[in-house]
């Protein structure tokens, strides 16, 4: 890939200033690669150093998280919050608890979040956080004590008008509950707007749990619509079996598609009759067990421990697990099997080589910052409800989500067309997300 000269200089600086953070480099390069026509048409974005400023987080917080496990041993984890950009609103983005978390992962996610949040059209800046804590195999009491220890430092950095975290990998409703409880205890404030993804009895929004998965499916439905097609009878493969994957599967089935495979980090299951969501939720949400148990409980389903889920033939592929889970070889297999749409429910699940192959093969490709924006958009709806002390119905909130996803889809296509890359959702999402943040940064001065 050849970058515009001024953008190549910025990328070199990013590499120099952030050594070893390969995921962050990857996320920056993908955006810079789209911005060539923008800086050619509008040189003031480079003259005012707005792109260089965008690549440097406003604030990065790294802290020790000491806690006591069930055996009485003191455990030490590392906590992060990267407050990347607040030009459009308070920093907003999830918390990830996973052993692979380090600064480079949090920065890639925070950087992506800036453009994603901009695309939603809601007043939210970009941030991300998390810890290298591994929740797998931990008791409920250990999870609670870890969350309390994490919030004992984080509370001083967040707030309704400052920074509003939510969930991501390893952080769902249970963890948000413990985090909110500790925030309330320390500050003596029932400040609902400080976290999103809360339970519906204590300030949460209906549809937030389902929002990322549903939103990705709504986005994919728009891609189908532009091709005069629908989900009816389509074979879909969804990777992962967490929050995003589960509710993507639910909506796909409601819209007439059949999801034939899903996965976790131990392997994947194939179920030609269509994934049974009750069984999946029982295994993953209730018992927090491994995906192999799905195949034990469901007749005709099989578990595969080795190999790639992307070898299962499908019309549509939705990677909903983690970054770089779909590589060039997987992309080749998908193309050979006749897959025509790939939409990212996860953040950056497809490698740059895989994306290039999709483009060459004429496969429609929707990047995460557009296709999975429904989660954070519904977080913003939760913030609206908290601010007005109101509660909206499921139907109303879901319609707001669907409308937002249709809007993002159309803006991506219109922007791609305007900048000479018709049908390219990556170019459309990056440019549309960028210009709004950049214009706000210019208006606010050099800060
Ligand atoms: P969950 O923790 O609920 O589920 C994660 C799923 O991905 C699990 O099935 C997990 O398997 C699998 N997974 C995680 N890490 C790996 C890995 N290194 N290798 C293989 N499989 C892995 O997380 P979410 O569903 O919330 O998040 C999934 C993706 O969606 C992430 O990329 C996240 O950033 C993104 N996202 C989430 C949003 C949200 O609102 N929650 C919003 C927008 C994007 P296992 O249990 O075995 O680890
Ligand atoms: O990647 C994401 O957009 C999220 N994990 C959701 C962030 C949020 O604040 O709801």
Coordinates of C-alpha atoms and ligand atoms in Angstrom, one line a residue, residues 96 98 109 116 128 136 167-171 208 212 240-245 263-266 284 290 320-323 345-347 372 375, ligand 1:
X96 CA -11.9 -5.4 28.0
X98 CA -8.6 -10.6 28.7
X109 CA -9.5 -0.1 20.2
X116 CA -17.0 4.7 15.1
X128 CA -11.1 2.4 25.7
X136 CA -11.9 -17.6 32.8
X167 CA -18.4 -3.6 28.3
X168 CA -16.3 -5.4 25.7
X169 CA -14.7 -8.8 25.8
X170 CA -14.9 -10.3 29.3
X171 CA -17.1 -7.4 30.6
X208 CA -28.3 -2.4 24.9
X212 CA -24.1 -4.7 18.8
X240 CA -17.6 -16.2 18.7
X241 CA -20.4 -17.0 21.0
X242 CA -20.3 -14.1 23.4
X243 CA -22.5 -11.0 23.5
X244 CA -22.1 -9.8 19.9
X245 CA -22.3 -13.3 18.3
X263 CA -17.3 -20.7 18.0
X264 CA -15.2 -19.8 21.0
X265 CA -11.4 -19.9 21.6
X266 CA -11.5 -23.7 22.0
X284 CA -22.5 -19.7 27.3
X290 CA -17.1 -24.2 26.6
X320 CA -17.8 -11.5 16.0
X321 CA -14.9 -12.8 18.3
X322 CA -11.7 -10.8 18.3
X323 CA -9.0 -9.0 16.3
X345 CA -19.2 -7.6 14.4
X346 CA -15.9 -7.6 16.2
X347 CA -13.2 -4.9 16.2
X372 CA -20.6 -2.8 14.9
X375 CA -23.5 -1.1 20.5
Ligands
LIG1 P1 -17.6 -11.6 24.8 O1 -16.5 -11.7 25.9 O2 -19.0 -11.6 25.2 O3 -17.3 -12.8 23.8 C1 -16.1 -12.9 23.1 C2 -16.2 -14.1 22.2 O4 -15.0 -14.1 21.4 C3 -16.1 -15.4 23.0 O5 -16.8 -16.4 22.3 C4 -14.6 -15.7 23.1 O6 -14.3 -17.1 23.3 C5 -14.2 -15.3 21.7 N1 -12.8 -14.8 21.8 C6 -12.3 -13.8 22.5 N2 -11.0 -13.7 22.4 C7 -10.6 -14.7 21.6 C8 -9.4 -15.1 21.1 N3 -8.2 -14.5 21.4 N4 -9.4 -16.1 20.2 C9 -10.5 -16.8 19.9 N5 -11.7 -16.4 20.3 C10 -11.8 -15.4 21.2 O7 -17.2 -10.3 24.0 P2 -18.1 -9.5 23.0 O8 -19.1 -10.4 22.3 O9 -18.6 -8.3 23.7 O10 -17.0 -8.9 21.9 C11 -16.7 -9.6 20.7 C12 -16.0 -8.6 19.8 O11 -17.0 -7.6 19.5 C13 -14.8 -7.9 20.3 O12 -13.9 -7.7 19.2 C14 -15.3 -6.6 20.8 O13 -14.3 -5.6 20.8 C15 -16.4 -6.3 19.8 N6 -17.4 -5.4 20.1 C16 -18.2 -5.5 21.3 C17 -19.2 -4.6 21.5 C18 -20.1 -4.8 22.7 O14 -21.0 -4.0 22.9 N7 -19.9 -5.8 23.6 C19 -19.4 -3.5 20.7 C20 -18.7 -3.4 19.5 C21 -17.7 -4.3 19.2 P3 -13.7 -17.5 24.7 O15 -14.9 -17.4 25.6 O16 -13.3 -18.9 24.5 O17 -12.6 -16.6 25.1

